[in-house]
Coordinates of N, CA, C and O in Angstrom, one line a residue:
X1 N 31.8 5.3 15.9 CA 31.5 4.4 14.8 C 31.3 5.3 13.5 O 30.5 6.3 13.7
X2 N 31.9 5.1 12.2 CA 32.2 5.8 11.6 C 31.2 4.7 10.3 O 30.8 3.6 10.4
X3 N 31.1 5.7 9.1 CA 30.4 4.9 8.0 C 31.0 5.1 6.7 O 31.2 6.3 6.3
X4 N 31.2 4.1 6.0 CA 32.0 4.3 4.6 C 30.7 4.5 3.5 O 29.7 3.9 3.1
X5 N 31.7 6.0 3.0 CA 30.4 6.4 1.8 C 30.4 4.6 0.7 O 31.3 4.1 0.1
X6 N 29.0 4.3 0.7 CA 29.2 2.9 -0.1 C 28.2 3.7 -1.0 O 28.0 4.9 -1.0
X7 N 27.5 2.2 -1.9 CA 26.7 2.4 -2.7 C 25.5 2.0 -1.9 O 24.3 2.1 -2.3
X8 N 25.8 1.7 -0.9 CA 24.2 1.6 0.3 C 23.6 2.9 0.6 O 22.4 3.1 0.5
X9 N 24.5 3.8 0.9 CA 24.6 5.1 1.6 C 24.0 5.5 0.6 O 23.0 6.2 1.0
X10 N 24.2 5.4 -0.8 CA 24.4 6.8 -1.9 C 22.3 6.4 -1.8 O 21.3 7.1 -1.9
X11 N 22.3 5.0 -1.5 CA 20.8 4.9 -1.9 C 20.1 6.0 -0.7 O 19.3 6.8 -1.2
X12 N 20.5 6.1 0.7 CA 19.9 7.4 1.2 C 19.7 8.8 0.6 O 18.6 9.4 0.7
X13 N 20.7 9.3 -0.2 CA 21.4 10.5 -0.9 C 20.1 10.4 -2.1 O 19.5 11.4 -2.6
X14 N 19.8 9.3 -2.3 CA 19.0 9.4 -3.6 C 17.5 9.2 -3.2 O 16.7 9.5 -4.0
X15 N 17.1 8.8 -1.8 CA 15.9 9.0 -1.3 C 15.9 10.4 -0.9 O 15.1 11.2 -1.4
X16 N 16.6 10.5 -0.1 CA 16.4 12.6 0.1 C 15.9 13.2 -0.4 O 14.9 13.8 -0.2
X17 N 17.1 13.4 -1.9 CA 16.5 14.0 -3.1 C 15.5 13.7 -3.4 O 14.6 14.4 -3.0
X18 N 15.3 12.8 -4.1 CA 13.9 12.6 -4.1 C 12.4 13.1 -3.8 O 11.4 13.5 -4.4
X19 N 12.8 13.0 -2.6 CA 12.0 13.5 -1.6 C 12.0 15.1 -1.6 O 11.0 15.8 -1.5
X20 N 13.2 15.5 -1.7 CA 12.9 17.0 -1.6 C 12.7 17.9 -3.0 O 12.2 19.1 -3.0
X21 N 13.1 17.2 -4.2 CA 12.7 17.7 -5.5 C 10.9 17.3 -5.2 O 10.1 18.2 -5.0
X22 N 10.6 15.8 -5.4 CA 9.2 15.5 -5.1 C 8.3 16.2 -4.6 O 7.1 16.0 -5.0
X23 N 8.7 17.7 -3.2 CA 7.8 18.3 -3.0 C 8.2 19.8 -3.4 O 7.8 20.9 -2.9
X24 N 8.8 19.7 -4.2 CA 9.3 20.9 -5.3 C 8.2 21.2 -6.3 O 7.7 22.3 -6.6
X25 N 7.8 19.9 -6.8 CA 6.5 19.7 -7.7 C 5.3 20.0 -7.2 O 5.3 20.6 -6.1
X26 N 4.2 19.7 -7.6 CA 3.0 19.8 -7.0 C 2.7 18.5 -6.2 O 2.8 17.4 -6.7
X27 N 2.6 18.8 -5.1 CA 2.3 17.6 -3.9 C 0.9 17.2 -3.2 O 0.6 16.3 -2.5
X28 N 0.0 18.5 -3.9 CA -1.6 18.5 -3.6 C -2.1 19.3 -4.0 O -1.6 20.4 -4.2
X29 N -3.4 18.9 -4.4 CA -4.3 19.9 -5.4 C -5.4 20.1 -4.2 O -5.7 19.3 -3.3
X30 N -6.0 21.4 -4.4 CA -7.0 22.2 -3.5 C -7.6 23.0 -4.4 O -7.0 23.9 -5.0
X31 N -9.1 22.7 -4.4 CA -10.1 23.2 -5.2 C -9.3 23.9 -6.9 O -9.3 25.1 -7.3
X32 N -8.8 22.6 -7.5 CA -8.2 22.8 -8.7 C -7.2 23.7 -8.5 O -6.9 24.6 -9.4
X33 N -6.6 23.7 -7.5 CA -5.0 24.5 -7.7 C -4.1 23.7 -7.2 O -4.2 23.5 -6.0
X34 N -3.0 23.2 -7.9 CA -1.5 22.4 -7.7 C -0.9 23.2 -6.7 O -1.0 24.4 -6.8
X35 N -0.3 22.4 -5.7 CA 0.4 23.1 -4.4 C 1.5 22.5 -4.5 O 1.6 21.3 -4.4
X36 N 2.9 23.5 -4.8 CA 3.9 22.4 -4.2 C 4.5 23.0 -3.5 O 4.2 24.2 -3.7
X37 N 5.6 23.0 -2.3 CA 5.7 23.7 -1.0 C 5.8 24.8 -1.0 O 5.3 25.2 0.1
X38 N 6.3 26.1 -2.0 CA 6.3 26.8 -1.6 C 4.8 27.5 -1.8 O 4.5 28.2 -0.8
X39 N 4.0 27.4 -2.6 CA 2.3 27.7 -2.7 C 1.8 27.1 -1.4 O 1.2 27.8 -0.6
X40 N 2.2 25.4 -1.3 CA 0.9 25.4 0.0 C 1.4 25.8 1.3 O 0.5 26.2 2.0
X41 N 2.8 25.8 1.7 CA 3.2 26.6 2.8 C 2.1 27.7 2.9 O 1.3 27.6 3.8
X42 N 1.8 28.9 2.1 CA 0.9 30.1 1.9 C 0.0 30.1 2.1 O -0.6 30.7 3.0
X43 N -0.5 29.0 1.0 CA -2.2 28.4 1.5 C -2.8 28.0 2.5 O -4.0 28.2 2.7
X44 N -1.9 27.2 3.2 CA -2.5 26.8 4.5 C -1.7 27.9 5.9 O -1.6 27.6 7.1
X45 N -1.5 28.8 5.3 CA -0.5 29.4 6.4 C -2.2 30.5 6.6 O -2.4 31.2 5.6
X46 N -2.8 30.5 7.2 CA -4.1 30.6 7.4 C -4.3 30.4 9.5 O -3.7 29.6 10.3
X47 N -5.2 31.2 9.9 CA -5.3 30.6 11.2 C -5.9 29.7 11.6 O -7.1 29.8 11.3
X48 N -5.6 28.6 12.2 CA -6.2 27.0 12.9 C -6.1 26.0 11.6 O -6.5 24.8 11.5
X49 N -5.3 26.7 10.6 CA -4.7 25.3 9.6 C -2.7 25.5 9.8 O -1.7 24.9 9.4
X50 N -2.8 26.4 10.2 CA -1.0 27.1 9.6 C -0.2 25.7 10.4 O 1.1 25.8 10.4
X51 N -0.7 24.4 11.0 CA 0.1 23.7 11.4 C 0.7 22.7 10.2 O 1.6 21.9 10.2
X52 N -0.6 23.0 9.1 CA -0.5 21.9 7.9 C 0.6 22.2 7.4 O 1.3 21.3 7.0
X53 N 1.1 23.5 7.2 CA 1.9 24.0 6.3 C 3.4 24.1 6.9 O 4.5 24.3 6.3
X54 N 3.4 24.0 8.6 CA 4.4 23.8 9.1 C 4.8 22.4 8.8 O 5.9 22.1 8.3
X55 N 3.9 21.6 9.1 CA 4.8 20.1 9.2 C 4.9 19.7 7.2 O 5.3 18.6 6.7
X56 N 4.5 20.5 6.7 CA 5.1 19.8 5.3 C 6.2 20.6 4.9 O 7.0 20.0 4.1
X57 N 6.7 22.4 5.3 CA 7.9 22.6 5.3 C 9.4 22.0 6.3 O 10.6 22.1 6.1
X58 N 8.8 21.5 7.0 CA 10.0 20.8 8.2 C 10.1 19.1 7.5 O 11.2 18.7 7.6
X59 N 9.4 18.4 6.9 CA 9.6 17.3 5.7 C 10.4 17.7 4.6 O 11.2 16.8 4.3
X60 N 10.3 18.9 3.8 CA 11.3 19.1 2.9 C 12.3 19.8 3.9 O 13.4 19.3 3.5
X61 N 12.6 20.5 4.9 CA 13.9 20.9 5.3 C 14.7 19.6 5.9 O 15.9 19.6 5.9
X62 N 14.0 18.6 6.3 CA 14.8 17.4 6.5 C 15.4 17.0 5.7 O 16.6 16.6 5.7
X63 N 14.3 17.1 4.4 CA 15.4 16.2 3.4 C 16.6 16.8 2.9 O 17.5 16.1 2.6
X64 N 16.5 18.6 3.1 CA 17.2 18.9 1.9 C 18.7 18.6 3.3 O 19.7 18.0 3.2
X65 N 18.2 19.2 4.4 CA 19.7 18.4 5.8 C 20.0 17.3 5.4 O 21.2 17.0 5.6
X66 N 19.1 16.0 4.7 CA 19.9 14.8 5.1 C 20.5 14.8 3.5 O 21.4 13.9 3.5
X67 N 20.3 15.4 2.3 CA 20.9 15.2 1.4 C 22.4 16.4 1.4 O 23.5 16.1 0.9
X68 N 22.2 18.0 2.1 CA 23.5 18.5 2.6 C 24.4 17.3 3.4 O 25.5 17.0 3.0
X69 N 23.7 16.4 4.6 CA 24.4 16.0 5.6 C 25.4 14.7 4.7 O 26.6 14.5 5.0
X70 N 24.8 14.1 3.8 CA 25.7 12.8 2.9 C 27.1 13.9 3.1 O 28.1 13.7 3.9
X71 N 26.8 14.8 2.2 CA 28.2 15.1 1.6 C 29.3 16.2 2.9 O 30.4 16.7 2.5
X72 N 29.0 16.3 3.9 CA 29.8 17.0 5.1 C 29.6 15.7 6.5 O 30.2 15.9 7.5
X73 N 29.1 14.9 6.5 CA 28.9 13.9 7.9 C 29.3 12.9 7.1 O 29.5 12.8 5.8
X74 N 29.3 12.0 8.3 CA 29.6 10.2 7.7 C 29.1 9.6 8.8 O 29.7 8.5 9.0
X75 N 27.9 9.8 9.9 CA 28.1 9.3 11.0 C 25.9 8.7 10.6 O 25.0 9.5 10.5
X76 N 25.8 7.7 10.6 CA 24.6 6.7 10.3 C 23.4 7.3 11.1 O 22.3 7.4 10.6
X77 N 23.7 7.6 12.4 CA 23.2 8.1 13.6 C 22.4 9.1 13.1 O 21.2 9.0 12.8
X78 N 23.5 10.3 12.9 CA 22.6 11.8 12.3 C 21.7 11.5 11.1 O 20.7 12.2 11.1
X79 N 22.0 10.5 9.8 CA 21.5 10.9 8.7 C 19.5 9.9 9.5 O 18.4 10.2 9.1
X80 N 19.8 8.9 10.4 CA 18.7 8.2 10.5 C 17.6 9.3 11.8 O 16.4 9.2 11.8
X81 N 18.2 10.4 12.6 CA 17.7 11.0 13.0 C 16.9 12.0 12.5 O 15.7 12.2 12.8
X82 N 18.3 12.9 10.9 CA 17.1 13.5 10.3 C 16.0 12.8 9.5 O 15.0 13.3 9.1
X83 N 16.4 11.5 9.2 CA 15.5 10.8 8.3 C 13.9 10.6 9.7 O 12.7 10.9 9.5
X84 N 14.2 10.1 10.6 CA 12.9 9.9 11.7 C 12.4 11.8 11.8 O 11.3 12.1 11.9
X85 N 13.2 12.6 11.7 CA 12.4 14.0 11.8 C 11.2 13.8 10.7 O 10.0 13.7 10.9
X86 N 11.8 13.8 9.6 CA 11.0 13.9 8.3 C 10.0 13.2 8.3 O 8.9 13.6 8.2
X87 N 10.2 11.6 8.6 CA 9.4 10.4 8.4 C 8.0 11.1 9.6 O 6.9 10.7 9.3
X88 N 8.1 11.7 10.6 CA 7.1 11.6 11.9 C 6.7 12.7 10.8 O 6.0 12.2 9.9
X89 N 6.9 14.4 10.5 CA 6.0 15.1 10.3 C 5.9 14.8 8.8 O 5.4 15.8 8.1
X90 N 6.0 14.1 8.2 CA 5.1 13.5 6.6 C 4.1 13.1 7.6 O 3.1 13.8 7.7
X91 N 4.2 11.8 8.3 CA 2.7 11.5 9.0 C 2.2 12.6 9.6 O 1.1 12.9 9.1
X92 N 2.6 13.4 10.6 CA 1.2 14.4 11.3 C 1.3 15.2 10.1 O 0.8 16.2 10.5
X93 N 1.9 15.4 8.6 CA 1.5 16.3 7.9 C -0.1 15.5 6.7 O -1.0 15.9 6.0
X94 N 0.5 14.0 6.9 CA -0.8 13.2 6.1 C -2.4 12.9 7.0 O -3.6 12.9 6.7
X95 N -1.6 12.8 8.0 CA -3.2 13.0 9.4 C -4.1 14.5 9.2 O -5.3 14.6 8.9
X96 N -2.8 15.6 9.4 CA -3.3 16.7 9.6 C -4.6 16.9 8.1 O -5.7 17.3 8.2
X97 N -4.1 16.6 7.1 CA -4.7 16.8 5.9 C -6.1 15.9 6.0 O -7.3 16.3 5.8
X98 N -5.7 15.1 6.1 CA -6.8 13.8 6.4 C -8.1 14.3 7.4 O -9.3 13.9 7.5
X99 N -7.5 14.9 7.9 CA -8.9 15.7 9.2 C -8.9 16.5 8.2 O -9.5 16.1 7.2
X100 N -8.4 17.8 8.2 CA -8.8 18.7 6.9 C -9.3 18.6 6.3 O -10.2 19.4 6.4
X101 N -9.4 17.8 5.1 CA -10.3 17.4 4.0 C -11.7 16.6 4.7 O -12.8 16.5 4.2
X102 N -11.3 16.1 5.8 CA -13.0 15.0 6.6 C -13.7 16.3 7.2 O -14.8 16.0 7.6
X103 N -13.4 17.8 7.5 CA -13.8 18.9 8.3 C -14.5 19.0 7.3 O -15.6 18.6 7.4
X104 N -14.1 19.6 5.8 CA -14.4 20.5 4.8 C -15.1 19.5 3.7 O -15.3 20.0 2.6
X105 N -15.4 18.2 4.0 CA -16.3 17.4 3.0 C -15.1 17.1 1.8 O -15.5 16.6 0.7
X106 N -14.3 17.2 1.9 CA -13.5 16.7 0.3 C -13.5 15.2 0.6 O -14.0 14.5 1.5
X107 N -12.4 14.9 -0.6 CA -12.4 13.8 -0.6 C -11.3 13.0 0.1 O -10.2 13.2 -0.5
X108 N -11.4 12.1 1.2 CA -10.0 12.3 2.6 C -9.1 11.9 1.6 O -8.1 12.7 1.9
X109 N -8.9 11.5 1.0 CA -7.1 11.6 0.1 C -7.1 12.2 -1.4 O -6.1 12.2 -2.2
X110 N -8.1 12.4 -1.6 CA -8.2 13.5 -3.1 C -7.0 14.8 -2.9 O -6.7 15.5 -3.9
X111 N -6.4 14.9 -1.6 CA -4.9 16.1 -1.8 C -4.2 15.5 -2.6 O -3.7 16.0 -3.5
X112 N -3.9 14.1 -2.3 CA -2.2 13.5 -3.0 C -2.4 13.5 -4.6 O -3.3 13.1 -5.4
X113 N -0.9 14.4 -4.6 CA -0.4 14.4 -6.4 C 0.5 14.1 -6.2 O 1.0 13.8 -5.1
X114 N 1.1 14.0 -7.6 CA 2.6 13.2 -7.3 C 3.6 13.1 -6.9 O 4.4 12.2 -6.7
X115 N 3.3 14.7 -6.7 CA 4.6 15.1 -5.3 C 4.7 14.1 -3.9 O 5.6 13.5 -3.2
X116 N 3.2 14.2 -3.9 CA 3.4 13.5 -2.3 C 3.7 12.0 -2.7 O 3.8 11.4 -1.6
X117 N 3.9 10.9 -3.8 CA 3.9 9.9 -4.0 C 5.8 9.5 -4.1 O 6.5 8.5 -3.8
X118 N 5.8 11.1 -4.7 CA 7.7 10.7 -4.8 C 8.1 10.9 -3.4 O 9.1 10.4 -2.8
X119 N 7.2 11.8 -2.9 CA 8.1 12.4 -1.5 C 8.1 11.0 -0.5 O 9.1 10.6 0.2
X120 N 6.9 10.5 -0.5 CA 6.4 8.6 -0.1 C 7.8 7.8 -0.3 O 8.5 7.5 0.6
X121 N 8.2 7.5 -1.8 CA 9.2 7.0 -2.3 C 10.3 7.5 -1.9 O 11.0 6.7 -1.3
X122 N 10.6 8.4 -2.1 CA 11.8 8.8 -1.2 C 12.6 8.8 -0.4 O 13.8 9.0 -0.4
X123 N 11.4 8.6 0.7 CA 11.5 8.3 2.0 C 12.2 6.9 2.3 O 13.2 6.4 3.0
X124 N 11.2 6.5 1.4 CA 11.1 5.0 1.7 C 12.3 4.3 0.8 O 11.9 3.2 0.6
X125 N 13.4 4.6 0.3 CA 14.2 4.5 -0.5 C 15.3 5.0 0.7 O 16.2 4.3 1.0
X126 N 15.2 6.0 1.2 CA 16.5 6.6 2.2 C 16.2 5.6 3.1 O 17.2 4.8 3.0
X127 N 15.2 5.2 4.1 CA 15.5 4.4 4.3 C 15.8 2.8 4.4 O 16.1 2.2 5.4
X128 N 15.6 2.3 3.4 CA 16.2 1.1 2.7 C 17.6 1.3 3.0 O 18.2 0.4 3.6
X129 N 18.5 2.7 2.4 CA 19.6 2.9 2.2 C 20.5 2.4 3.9 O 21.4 1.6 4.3
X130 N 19.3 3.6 4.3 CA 19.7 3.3 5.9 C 20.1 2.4 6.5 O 21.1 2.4 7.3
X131 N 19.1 0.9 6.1 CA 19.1 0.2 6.8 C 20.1 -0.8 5.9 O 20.3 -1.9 6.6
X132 N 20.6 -0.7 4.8 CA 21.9 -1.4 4.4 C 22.9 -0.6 4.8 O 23.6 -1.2 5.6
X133 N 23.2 0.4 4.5 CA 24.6 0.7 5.2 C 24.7 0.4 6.7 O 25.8 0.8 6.9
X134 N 24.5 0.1 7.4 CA 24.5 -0.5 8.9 C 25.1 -1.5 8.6 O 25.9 -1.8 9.5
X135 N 25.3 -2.4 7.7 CA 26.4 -3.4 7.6 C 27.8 -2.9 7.8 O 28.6 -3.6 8.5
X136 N 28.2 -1.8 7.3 CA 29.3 -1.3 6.9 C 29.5 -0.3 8.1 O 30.2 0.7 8.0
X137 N 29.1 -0.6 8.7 CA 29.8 0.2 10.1 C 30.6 -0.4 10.8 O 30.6 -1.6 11.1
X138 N 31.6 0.4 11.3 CA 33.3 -0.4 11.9 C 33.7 -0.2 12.9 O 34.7 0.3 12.4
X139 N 33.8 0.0 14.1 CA 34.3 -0.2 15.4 C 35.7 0.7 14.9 O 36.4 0.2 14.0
X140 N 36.2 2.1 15.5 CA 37.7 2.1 15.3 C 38.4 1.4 15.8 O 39.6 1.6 15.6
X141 N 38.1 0.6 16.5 CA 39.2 0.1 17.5 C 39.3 -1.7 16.6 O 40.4 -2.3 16.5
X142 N 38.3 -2.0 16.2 CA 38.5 -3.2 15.6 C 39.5 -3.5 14.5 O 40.1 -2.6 13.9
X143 N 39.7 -4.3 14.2 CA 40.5 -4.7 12.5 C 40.3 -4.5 11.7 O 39.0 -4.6 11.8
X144 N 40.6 -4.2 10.6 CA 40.2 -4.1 9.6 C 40.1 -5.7 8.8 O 40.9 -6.6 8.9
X145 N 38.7 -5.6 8.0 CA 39.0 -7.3 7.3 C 39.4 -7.1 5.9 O 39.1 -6.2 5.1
X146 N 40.6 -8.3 6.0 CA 41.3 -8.4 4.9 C 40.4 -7.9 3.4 O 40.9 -8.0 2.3

């Protein structure tokens, strides 16, 4: 089953990005310092937190696969698998934080900056995309409609 680049698809292409510029920016502030992936990778790369920093680099390497994958794949399958990679460690990367900040007395969602709001949107935009291009998927063996 094959998928025609439409203007469904491109809305994936534009949640990706999104998503992966989004945590290009600052995506969380910690005791008055802006983190955006490559800072908080560092910061939390620390012993008995270094998991925080794994699951928010494996969220931007998804994105930046599923916005490479638009332009070299066409198959609906891979772009919605790397999109479920991303989508599971944003959540254990917003859990993980959520204990973090309830250990350490802050305030449980006082991390999110805007980063994490586009990277939110993003998400959630690729898959909208996702889930319209599934119309446009075609059987090779079927006919083509007039």
């Amino acid at each position: 089953m094959t998928l025609k680049k439409s203007t469904d698809r491109l809305l994936y292409l534009i949640g990706m990005a999104v998503t992966f510029l989004g945590l290009l920016i600052p995506y969380a502030r910690e005791e008055d310092v802006m983190l955006n992936i490559f800072s908080g990778a560092s910061y939390y790369n620390q012993p008995g937190i270094a998991y925080i920093s794994t699951f928010i680099v494996i969220v931007w390497l998804a994105a930046l696969v599923g916005v490479i994958l638009y332009f070299v794949g066409n198959f609906v399958v891979v772009d919605f698998i790397v999109w479920l990679i991303g989508a599971a460690f944003g959540i254990a990367h917003t859990v993980a934080m959520a204990m973090y900040c309830y250990d350490n007395d802050y305030a449980l969602f006082g991390w999110i900056f805007i980063g994490s709001c586009l990277a939110f949107v993003g998400m959630t935009v690729a898959l909208v995309g996702l889930i319209l291009s599934i119309k446009n998927i075609q059987h090779p063996l079927a006919e083509k409609a007039a």
